[in-house]
GROMACS .gro file of C-alpha atoms in nm:
model
  443
    1MET     CA    1   5.416   4.693  -3.627
    2GLN     CA    2   5.182   4.476  -3.833
    3ILE     CA    3   5.301   4.161  -3.658
    4THR     CA    4   5.247   4.329  -3.323
    5ALA     CA    5   4.892   4.425  -3.420
    6LYS     CA    6   4.813   4.071  -3.526
    7ALA     CA    7   4.956   3.931  -3.207
    8SER     CA    8   4.766   4.190  -3.009
    9PHE     CA    9   4.444   4.089  -3.180
   10GLY     CA   10   4.507   3.718  -3.115
   11ASP     CA   11   4.602   3.786  -2.755
   12ARG     CA   12   4.284   3.986  -2.706
   13PHE     CA   13   4.063   3.695  -2.804
   14LEU     CA   14   4.277   3.453  -2.607
   15ILE     CA   15   4.224   3.667  -2.298
   16LYS     CA   16   3.853   3.701  -2.380
   17GLY     CA   17   3.827   3.323  -2.416
   18ILE     CA   18   3.992   3.272  -2.078
   19ILE     CA   19   3.758   3.525  -1.918
   20THR     CA   20   3.457   3.356  -2.079
   21GLY     CA   21   3.568   3.018  -1.946
   22PHE     CA   22   3.617   3.170  -1.601
   23LEU     CA   23   3.267   3.320  -1.612
   24ILE     CA   24   3.123   2.979  -1.699
   25LEU     CA   25   3.285   2.839  -1.385
   26VAL     CA   26   3.159   3.135  -1.180
   27MET     CA   27   2.803   3.056  -1.290
   28LEU     CA   28   2.842   2.721  -1.114
   29ILE     CA   29   2.787   2.905  -0.785
   30PRO     CA   30   2.426   3.020  -0.846
   31SER     CA   31   2.345   2.688  -1.016
   32VAL     CA   32   2.446   2.507  -0.694
   33PHE     CA   33   2.220   2.742  -0.497
   34VAL     CA   34   1.930   2.656  -0.729
   35LEU     CA   35   2.006   2.286  -0.688
   36ASN     CA   36   1.990   2.327  -0.310
   37LEU     CA   37   1.664   2.519  -0.347
   38VAL     CA   38   1.508   2.231  -0.540
   39GLU     CA   39   1.623   1.989  -0.268
   40GLU     CA   40   1.475   2.215  -0.001
   41ARG     CA   41   1.138   2.235  -0.177
   42LYS     CA   42   1.135   1.859  -0.228
   43GLU     CA   43   1.206   1.808   0.143
   44ARG     CA   44   0.920   2.042   0.222
   45GLN     CA   45   0.692   1.831   0.003
   46GLN     CA   46   0.804   1.517   0.188
   47GLU     CA   47   0.733   1.687   0.521
   48VAL     CA   48   0.380   1.773   0.407
   49ILE     CA   49   0.324   1.416   0.282
   50ALA     CA   50   0.450   1.277   0.613
   51GLU     CA   51   0.229   1.516   0.810
   52VAL     CA   52  -0.086   1.435   0.614
   53SER     CA   53  -0.006   1.062   0.620
   54SER     CA   54   0.046   1.071   0.997
   55LYS     CA   55  -0.310   1.197   1.039
   56TRP     CA   56  -0.455   0.951   0.787
   57ALA     CA   57  -0.245   0.632   0.808
   58SER     CA   58   0.102   0.535   0.694
   59ALA     CA   59   0.203   0.291   0.421
   60GLN     CA   60   0.038  -0.041   0.503
   61THR     CA   61   0.183  -0.392   0.500
   62LEU     CA   62  -0.053  -0.680   0.579
   63SER     CA   63   0.113  -0.966   0.767
   64GLY     CA   64  -0.124  -1.252   0.805
   65PRO     CA   65  -0.325  -1.412   0.909
   66PHE     CA   66  -0.110  -1.645   1.118
   67LEU     CA   67  -0.163  -1.856   1.429
   68ILE     CA   68   0.019  -1.825   1.758
   69VAL     CA   69  -0.015  -2.156   1.940
   70PRO     CA   70   0.132  -2.170   2.293
   71TYR     CA   71   0.285  -2.488   2.427
   72GLU     CA   72   0.437  -2.588   2.759
   73ARG     CA   73   0.781  -2.740   2.776
   74THR     CA   74   0.891  -2.931   3.087
   75PHE     CA   75   1.260  -2.945   3.176
   76ILE     CA   76   1.492  -2.993   3.472
   77ASP     CA   77   1.627  -2.662   3.600
   78ALA     CA   78   1.963  -2.585   3.763
   79ASP     CA   79   1.830  -2.704   4.101
   80LYS     CA   80   1.742  -3.038   3.942
   81LYS     CA   81   1.373  -2.969   3.987
   82PRO     CA   82   1.103  -2.999   3.720
   83ALA     CA   83   1.013  -2.663   3.566
   84VAL     CA   84   0.760  -2.557   3.305
   85VAL     CA   85   0.804  -2.277   3.052
   86THR     CA   86   0.545  -2.156   2.801
   87GLU     CA   87   0.669  -2.097   2.449
   88GLN     CA   88   0.510  -2.029   2.110
   89LEU     CA   89   0.452  -2.200   1.782
   90ILE     CA   90   0.405  -1.971   1.481
   91VAL     CA   91   0.186  -2.138   1.219
   92LEU     CA   92   0.143  -1.987   0.872
   93PRO     CA   93  -0.147  -2.067   0.638
   94GLU     CA   94  -0.129  -2.346   0.384
   95GLN     CA   95  -0.308  -2.126   0.132
   96LEU     CA   96  -0.358  -1.749   0.129
   97MET     CA   97  -0.570  -1.564  -0.125
   98VAL     CA   98  -0.594  -1.185  -0.113
   99ASN     CA   99  -0.846  -1.000  -0.324
  100GLY     CA  100  -0.894  -0.627  -0.302
  101THR     CA  101  -0.973  -0.293  -0.456
  102VAL     CA  102  -0.789   0.031  -0.388
  103GLN     CA  103  -0.967   0.367  -0.411
  104PRO     CA  104  -0.724   0.661  -0.447
  105GLN     CA  105  -0.787   0.967  -0.231
  106ILE     CA  106  -0.602   1.286  -0.335
  107LYS     CA  107  -0.572   1.538  -0.052
  108GLN     CA  108  -0.460   1.897  -0.111
  109ARG     CA  109  -0.239   2.062   0.149
  110SER     CA  110  -0.115   2.409   0.063
  111ILE     CA  111   0.032   2.374  -0.288
  112TYR     CA  112   0.104   2.003  -0.248
  113LYS     CA  113  -0.104   1.699  -0.342
  114VAL     CA  114  -0.079   1.385  -0.131
  115ALA     CA  115  -0.179   1.043  -0.266
  116LEU     CA  116  -0.378   0.847  -0.007
  117TYR     CA  117  -0.609   0.549  -0.046
  118LYS     CA  118  -0.891   0.344   0.096
  119SER     CA  119  -0.902  -0.028   0.031
  120SER     CA  120  -1.150  -0.312   0.061
  121ILE     CA  121  -0.968  -0.643   0.101
  122LYS     CA  122  -1.078  -1.001   0.153
  123LEU     CA  123  -0.839  -1.270   0.278
  124ASP     CA  124  -0.932  -1.635   0.229
  125GLY     CA  125  -0.742  -1.954   0.293
  126HIS     CA  126  -0.681  -2.233   0.541
  127PHE     CA  127  -0.429  -2.365   0.793
  128ASP     CA  128  -0.308  -2.724   0.788
  129LEU     CA  129  -0.288  -2.851   1.148
  130LYS     CA  130  -0.209  -3.214   1.069
  131ASN     CA  131   0.166  -3.169   1.078
  132ILE     CA  132   0.176  -2.988   1.412
  133THR     CA  133   0.299  -3.233   1.673
  134ALA     CA  134   0.434  -3.189   2.023
  135GLY     CA  135   0.798  -3.262   2.086
  136GLU     CA  136   0.942  -3.451   2.379
  137ASN     CA  137   0.824  -3.308   2.712
  138GLU     CA  138   0.596  -3.063   2.529
  139THR     CA  139   0.221  -3.007   2.557
  140ILE     CA  140   0.042  -2.799   2.296
  141LEU     CA  141  -0.229  -2.570   2.438
  142TRP     CA  142  -0.470  -2.588   2.146
  143SER     CA  143  -0.750  -2.407   2.327
  144LYS     CA  144  -0.534  -2.098   2.392
  145ALA     CA  145  -0.430  -2.025   2.037
  146SER     CA  146  -0.467  -1.682   1.874
  147LEU     CA  147  -0.550  -1.587   1.518
  148CYS     CA  148  -0.341  -1.279   1.439
  149MET     CA  149  -0.335  -1.019   1.165
  150GLY     CA  150  -0.032  -0.792   1.142
  151LEU     CA  151  -0.089  -0.438   1.020
  152THR     CA  152   0.167  -0.157   0.997
  153ASP     CA  153  -0.068   0.119   1.114
  154SER     CA  154  -0.384   0.010   1.295
  155ARG     CA  155  -0.524   0.364   1.269
  156GLY     CA  156  -0.607   0.275   0.911
  157ILE     CA  157  -0.871   0.018   1.013
  158GLU     CA  158  -1.204   0.171   0.915
  159ALA     CA  159  -1.453  -0.088   1.041
  160GLN     CA  160  -1.487  -0.355   1.307
  161MET     CA  161  -1.276  -0.651   1.201
  162GLN     CA  162  -1.461  -0.979   1.205
  163SER     CA  163  -1.359  -1.317   1.077
  164THR     CA  164  -1.508  -1.655   1.007
  165ALA     CA  165  -1.283  -1.943   1.110
  166ALA     CA  166  -1.409  -2.301   1.091
  167GLN     CA  167  -1.758  -2.154   1.043
  168MET     CA  168  -1.723  -1.973   1.378
  169PRO     CA  169  -1.773  -1.593   1.384
  170LEU     CA  170  -1.480  -1.416   1.549
  171THR     CA  171  -1.425  -1.050   1.634
  172PHE     CA  172  -1.071  -0.916   1.645
  173ASP     CA  173  -0.940  -0.699   1.927
  174ALA     CA  174  -0.661  -0.444   1.916
  175GLY     CA  175  -0.314  -0.569   1.996
  176ILE     CA  176  -0.118  -0.876   1.911
  177PRO     CA  177   0.081  -1.121   2.128
  178GLU     CA  178   0.456  -1.081   2.108
  179ASN     CA  179   0.592  -1.276   1.815
  180GLY     CA  180   0.874  -1.272   1.566
  181LEU     CA  181   0.661  -1.181   1.266
  182ALA     CA  182   0.457  -0.864   1.325
  183GLU     CA  183   0.496  -0.592   1.585
  184ARG     CA  184   0.150  -0.436   1.552
  185GLY     CA  185  -0.190  -0.562   1.453
  186VAL     CA  186  -0.506  -0.729   1.579
  187SER     CA  187  -0.581  -1.073   1.718
  188VAL     CA  188  -0.860  -1.295   1.844
  189PRO     CA  189  -0.851  -1.609   2.064
  190VAL     CA  190  -0.946  -1.927   1.881
  191ASP     CA  191  -1.001  -2.275   2.024
  192LEU     CA  192  -0.821  -2.508   1.784
  193SER     CA  193  -0.918  -2.818   1.980
  194LYS     CA  194  -1.255  -2.802   1.801
  195VAL     CA  195  -1.098  -2.850   1.460
  196LEU     CA  196  -0.821  -3.098   1.543
  197ALA     CA  197  -1.029  -3.385   1.411
  198ASP     CA  198  -1.042  -3.220   1.069
  199GLY     CA  199  -0.683  -3.100   1.090
  200ARG     CA  200  -0.780  -2.788   0.898
  201LEU     CA  201  -0.883  -2.433   0.988
  202ASP     CA  202  -1.053  -2.235   0.713
  203PHE     CA  203  -1.074  -1.858   0.743
  204THR     CA  204  -1.231  -1.558   0.573
  205ILE     CA  205  -1.129  -1.209   0.683
  206PRO     CA  206  -1.285  -0.899   0.525
  207LEU     CA  207  -1.081  -0.586   0.587
  208SER     CA  208  -1.138  -0.216   0.519
  209VAL     CA  209  -0.814  -0.028   0.561
  210ARG     CA  210  -0.681   0.308   0.456
  211GLY     CA  211  -0.321   0.416   0.412
  212SER     CA  212  -0.080   0.627   0.214
  213GLU     CA  213   0.189   0.575  -0.049
  214SER     CA  214   0.178   0.194  -0.071
  215LEU     CA  215  -0.010  -0.126   0.011
  216GLN     CA  216   0.187  -0.449   0.051
  217VAL     CA  217   0.128  -0.807   0.163
  218LEU     CA  218   0.361  -1.070   0.307
  219PRO     CA  219   0.348  -1.405   0.122
  220LEU     CA  220   0.282  -1.614   0.433
  221GLY     CA  221   0.090  -1.891   0.260
  222LYS     CA  222   0.256  -2.201   0.126
  223THR     CA  223   0.079  -2.077  -0.182
  224SER     CA  224   0.007  -1.703  -0.177
  225SER     CA  225  -0.189  -1.514  -0.439
  226MET     CA  226  -0.313  -1.158  -0.455
  227GLN     CA  227  -0.524  -0.960  -0.696
  228LEU     CA  228  -0.555  -0.583  -0.666
  229ARG     CA  229  -0.766  -0.350  -0.878
  230SER     CA  230  -0.767   0.028  -0.874
  231GLU     CA  231  -0.855   0.339  -1.075
  232TRP     CA  232  -0.503   0.474  -1.019
  233GLU     CA  233  -0.343   0.516  -1.361
  234SER     CA  234   0.025   0.520  -1.265
  235PRO     CA  235   0.100   0.232  -1.026
  236SER     CA  236   0.453   0.132  -0.928
  237TYR     CA  237   0.488  -0.234  -0.835
  238ILE     CA  238   0.725  -0.278  -0.544
  239GLY     CA  239   0.875  -0.560  -0.342
  240LYS     CA  240   1.041  -0.890  -0.422
  241PHE     CA  241   0.784  -1.011  -0.674
  242LEU     CA  242   0.634  -0.856  -0.986
  243PRO     CA  243   0.274  -0.919  -1.093
  244GLN     CA  244   0.097  -0.995  -1.412
  245HIS     CA  245  -0.079  -0.668  -1.474
  246ASN     CA  246  -0.323  -0.515  -1.717
  247PRO     CA  247  -0.287  -0.135  -1.707
  248ASP     CA  248  -0.537   0.074  -1.898
  249MET     CA  249  -0.680   0.424  -1.898
  250LYS     CA  250  -0.916   0.328  -1.616
  251GLY     CA  251  -0.650   0.201  -1.376
  252PHE     CA  252  -0.483  -0.135  -1.326
  253ASP     CA  253  -0.557  -0.497  -1.246
  254ALA     CA  254  -0.255  -0.682  -1.101
  255LYS     CA  255  -0.214  -1.046  -0.997
  256TRP     CA  256   0.066  -1.202  -0.793
  257GLN     CA  257   0.143  -1.570  -0.733
  258VAL     CA  258   0.414  -1.664  -0.479
  259LEU     CA  259   0.519  -2.011  -0.361
  260HIS     CA  260   0.692  -2.101  -0.036
  261PHE     CA  261   0.997  -2.197  -0.243
  262ASN     CA  262   1.033  -1.829  -0.333
  263ARG     CA  263   1.102  -1.715   0.024
  264ASP     CA  264   1.339  -1.806   0.304
  265PHE     CA  265   1.122  -1.894   0.604
  266PRO     CA  266   0.919  -2.207   0.694
  267GLN     CA  267   0.548  -2.255   0.757
  268ILE     CA  268   0.596  -2.350   1.122
  269TRP     CA  269   0.863  -2.242   1.367
  270LYS     CA  270   0.931  -2.212   1.738
  271ASN     CA  271   1.076  -1.926   1.942
  272ARG     CA  272   1.264  -1.738   1.676
  273SER     CA  273   1.212  -1.466   1.422
  274TYR     CA  274   1.264  -1.436   1.048
  275LYS     CA  275   1.307  -1.132   0.827
  276ALA     CA  276   0.979  -1.200   0.652
  277ALA     CA  277   0.923  -0.829   0.581
  278GLU     CA  278   1.193  -0.849   0.312
  279TYR     CA  279   0.954  -1.054   0.098
  280ALA     CA  280   0.663  -0.809   0.101
  281PHE     CA  281   0.514  -0.716  -0.235
  282GLY     CA  282   0.245  -0.480  -0.353
  283VAL     CA  283   0.180  -0.148  -0.520
  284SER     CA  284   0.286   0.210  -0.464
  285LEU     CA  285   0.057   0.494  -0.565
  286ILE     CA  286   0.304   0.740  -0.713
  287GLN     CA  287   0.218   1.076  -0.863
  288PRO     CA  288   0.213   1.060  -1.246
  289ALA     CA  289   0.485   1.326  -1.272
  290ASP     CA  290   0.740   1.423  -1.014
  291ASN     CA  291   0.810   1.788  -1.095
  292TYR     CA  292   1.097   1.807  -0.849
  293ALA     CA  293   1.278   1.510  -1.001
  294LYS     CA  294   1.251   1.657  -1.351
  295THR     CA  295   1.351   2.003  -1.232
  296MET     CA  296   1.650   1.851  -1.055
  297ARG     CA  297   1.758   1.679  -1.375
  298SER     CA  298   1.725   2.000  -1.575
  299VAL     CA  299   1.932   2.198  -1.320
  300LYS     CA  300   2.210   1.940  -1.347
  301TYR     CA  301   2.242   2.040  -1.712
  302ALA     CA  302   2.277   2.409  -1.617
  303ILE     CA  303   2.655   2.435  -1.646
  304LEU     CA  304   2.649   2.259  -1.985
  305PHE     CA  305   2.369   2.489  -2.095
  306ILE     CA  306   2.551   2.806  -1.986
  307GLY     CA  307   2.877   2.685  -2.140
  308LEU     CA  308   2.712   2.627  -2.477
  309MET     CA  309   2.538   2.965  -2.467
  310PHE     CA  310   2.853   3.154  -2.370
  311GLY     CA  311   3.048   2.967  -2.637
  312PHE     CA  312   2.790   3.070  -2.897
  313PHE     CA  313   2.815   3.434  -2.787
  314PHE     CA  314   3.194   3.414  -2.808
  315LEU     CA  315   3.187   3.276  -3.163
  316LEU     CA  316   2.944   3.547  -3.271
  317GLU     CA  317   3.175   3.809  -3.126
  318ILE     CA  318   3.457   3.686  -3.345
  319MET     CA  319   3.252   3.621  -3.659
  320LEU     CA  320   3.044   3.941  -3.649
  321GLY     CA  321   3.305   4.173  -3.503
  322TYR     CA  322   3.098   4.298  -3.209
  323ARG     CA  323   3.230   4.320  -2.858
  324VAL     CA  324   3.038   4.183  -2.558
  325HIS     CA  325   3.155   4.295  -2.215
  326PRO     CA  326   3.205   4.030  -1.942
  327VAL     CA  327   2.934   4.201  -1.737
  328GLN     CA  328   2.692   4.139  -2.025
  329TYR     CA  329   2.794   3.773  -2.024
  330VAL     CA  330   2.714   3.761  -1.652
  331LEU     CA  331   2.370   3.917  -1.709
  332VAL     CA  332   2.291   3.655  -1.973
  333GLY     CA  333   2.412   3.384  -1.733
  334ILE     CA  334   2.189   3.516  -1.455
  335ALA     CA  335   1.892   3.512  -1.692
  336LEU     CA  336   1.969   3.147  -1.770
  337ILE     CA  337   1.983   3.067  -1.397
  338VAL     CA  338   1.655   3.249  -1.329
  339PHE     CA  339   1.498   3.011  -1.581
  340TYR     CA  340   1.533   2.731  -1.325
  341THR     CA  341   1.372   2.929  -1.043
  342LEU     CA  342   1.081   3.004  -1.276
  343LEU     CA  343   1.060   2.636  -1.368
  344LEU     CA  344   1.061   2.534  -1.002
  345SER     CA  345   0.807   2.789  -0.878
  346ILE     CA  346   0.562   2.751  -1.168
  347GLY     CA  347   0.600   2.373  -1.159
  348GLU     CA  348   0.478   2.365  -0.799
  349LEU     CA  349   0.146   2.509  -0.916
  350LEU     CA  350   0.112   2.364  -1.265
  351THR     CA  351   0.248   2.064  -1.451
  352PHE     CA  352   0.617   2.040  -1.538
  353ASN     CA  353   0.551   2.064  -1.913
  354ILE     CA  354   0.353   2.387  -1.879
  355ALA     CA  355   0.610   2.532  -1.640
  356TYR     CA  356   0.893   2.443  -1.877
  357GLY     CA  357   0.714   2.606  -2.170
  358MET     CA  358   0.640   2.926  -1.978
  359ALA     CA  359   0.993   2.955  -1.838
  360THR     CA  360   1.140   2.889  -2.184
  361PHE     CA  361   0.922   3.154  -2.348
  362ALA     CA  362   1.013   3.414  -2.084
  363THR     CA  363   1.388   3.344  -2.094
  364VAL     CA  364   1.416   3.321  -2.474
  365SER     CA  365   1.221   3.645  -2.514
  366LEU     CA  366   1.435   3.829  -2.259
  367ILE     CA  367   1.771   3.717  -2.400
  368THR     CA  368   1.660   3.774  -2.761
  369LEU     CA  369   1.564   4.134  -2.685
  370TYR     CA  370   1.890   4.185  -2.497
  371ALA     CA  371   2.088   4.034  -2.787
  372LYS     CA  372   1.928   4.290  -3.019
  373GLN     CA  373   2.106   4.562  -2.821
  374LEU     CA  374   2.436   4.373  -2.823
  375PHE     CA  375   2.446   4.265  -3.188
  376VAL     CA  376   2.241   4.551  -3.342
  377LYS     CA  377   2.054   4.354  -3.608
  378TRP     CA  378   1.733   4.161  -3.552
  379SER     CA  379   1.870   3.877  -3.764
  380ASN     CA  380   2.154   3.831  -3.515
  381ALA     CA  381   1.918   3.849  -3.218
  382LEU     CA  382   1.676   3.599  -3.371
  383LEU     CA  383   1.968   3.367  -3.446
  384ILE     CA  384   2.061   3.374  -3.077
  385GLY     CA  385   1.697   3.328  -2.974
  386GLY     CA  386   1.662   3.032  -3.210
  387PHE     CA  387   1.980   2.872  -3.076
  388LEU     CA  388   1.862   2.920  -2.718
  389PHE     CA  389   1.520   2.774  -2.797
  390GLY     CA  390   1.690   2.477  -2.962
  391LEU     CA  391   1.897   2.419  -2.647
  392TYR     CA  392   1.586   2.425  -2.428
  393ALA     CA  393   1.412   2.182  -2.664
  394PHE     CA  394   1.720   1.958  -2.657
  395ILE     CA  395   1.731   1.953  -2.274
  396TYR     CA  396   1.355   1.888  -2.260
  397VAL     CA  397   1.395   1.583  -2.483
  398LEU     CA  398   1.679   1.455  -2.264
  399ILE     CA  399   1.462   1.488  -1.953
  400GLN     CA  400   1.177   1.296  -2.115
  401LEU     CA  401   1.397   1.016  -2.248
  402GLU     CA  402   1.545   0.918  -1.909
  403ASP     CA  403   1.695   0.577  -1.996
  404THR     CA  404   1.845   0.680  -2.330
  405SER     CA  405   1.926   1.039  -2.231
  406LEU     CA  406   2.302   0.969  -2.222
  407LEU     CA  407   2.302   0.843  -2.581
  408ALA     CA  408   2.084   1.128  -2.707
  409GLY     CA  409   2.288   1.385  -2.515
  410SER     CA  410   2.618   1.253  -2.650
  411ILE     CA  411   2.490   1.262  -3.008
  412GLY     CA  412   2.353   1.614  -2.958
  413LEU     CA  413   2.681   1.743  -2.815
  414PHE     CA  414   2.874   1.580  -3.098
  415LEU     CA  415   2.657   1.760  -3.354
  416LEU     CA  416   2.698   2.093  -3.173
  417VAL     CA  417   3.076   2.056  -3.168
  418ALA     CA  418   3.069   1.963  -3.537
  419LEU     CA  419   2.865   2.275  -3.619
  420ALA     CA  420   3.100   2.494  -3.415
  421MET     CA  421   3.400   2.351  -3.601
  422TYR     CA  422   3.230   2.400  -3.937
  423PHE     CA  423   3.128   2.763  -3.889
  424SER     CA  424   3.458   2.862  -3.728
  425ARG     CA  425   3.678   2.688  -3.985
  426LYS     CA  426   3.764   3.009  -4.173
  427ILE     CA  427   3.839   3.219  -3.868
  428ASN     CA  428   4.201   3.329  -3.848
  429TRP     CA  429   4.256   3.330  -3.475
  430TYR     CA  430   4.579   3.532  -3.513
  431GLN     CA  431   4.447   3.828  -3.707
  432GLN     CA  432   4.127   4.020  -3.755
  433PRO     CA  433   3.919   3.906  -4.056
  434ALA     CA  434   3.910   4.153  -4.341
  435ALA     CA  435   3.532   4.160  -4.338
  436VAL     CA  436   3.525   4.289  -3.983
  437VAL     CA  437   3.578   4.661  -3.946
  438ALA     CA  438   3.558   4.824  -3.606
  439PRO     CA  439   3.343   5.142  -3.590
  440GLU     CA  440   3.636   5.363  -3.481
  441GLU     CA  441   3.842   5.249  -3.783
  442GLU     CA  442   3.564   5.357  -4.023
  443ALA     CA  443   3.573   5.703  -3.878
   0.00000   0.00000   0.00000
């Protein structure tokens, strides 16, 4: 009979352990729902950003300036008669210098903030016309050339665009001749025959443009340089080339230098297109903290979190001799899941750190009070509350670390397993400890 009782006791905790493991897997279902909810709210934020940006101006990429020089080519057609076709030369600048300032504009839409900007930019440089020669049976139409400036979204142009080329004032018009470099932008006719003697066309183009998310430039010059300054404190440098930058509490000052060796297209070409957009570089105005990204990372730890908490409850059951019903496990699991909905909803209104602190305080308080009813003594309840708070602090540190989170998480889990092994080392899993006396046995 004694052996049967011991086996019965061991079997009971084996069954309870299996049930606890099953409940951990069951809690995966609501955690997936929360993960989908975070994705849905993030998509809603992107929709709002896209809507506001569509009414302001989209992300801007400056392509230019460049020259489109038409030329006539004479050939013998299929009927053996002379024919003339007009084609294009694309001429890029010998030197391009871009200097600008970016003024952030934060727009509020519902509960979302959208980062927009206004910029004042000046483009200086020159074209080298000495090396442009007509081929056999070709005639270059110097007087019908166009000075073009590609722009992703022309709605962002805030003032009349004027240029000085070869000391001649020029005013740009909307639209750009078809070319293989930029689909949209502005252009102005320019008579290059007046500067052929010098073989050089200098230009200065002031530009006031607004946009959203990012501002980039194509390195069209044989030597291209850009300097951007802004009050934005959290820039993200994007594109093929990284700048020398001086970030400080007042913003950033970034400088780029790109040579024609660093890209894969020439300074002059005829009747073809290149994927020049691949070589764009610039800055993205990102929000200092992406609450959705951090919330998403914390939700991904949910199953680990619930598993550790349920495991702690299970060990306390064995060590203290109290019984916790599976329904009570489920209620604790639901409270742990609700933490993430609190984190998400509060984080949409406040910062992630504040939201995390408030959600942690609410969840730890709730489960600590509930544990008081399950384990009778305040010391037991506070032990559970302290363990739960430690888990939240541990997950918070992992979220902040980002790059080294795997290392920190692995070390943390190793220590937790070591503690579990240490405190459970004297448990006889086949019979009830002598120190544990069930209430009905006392009676």
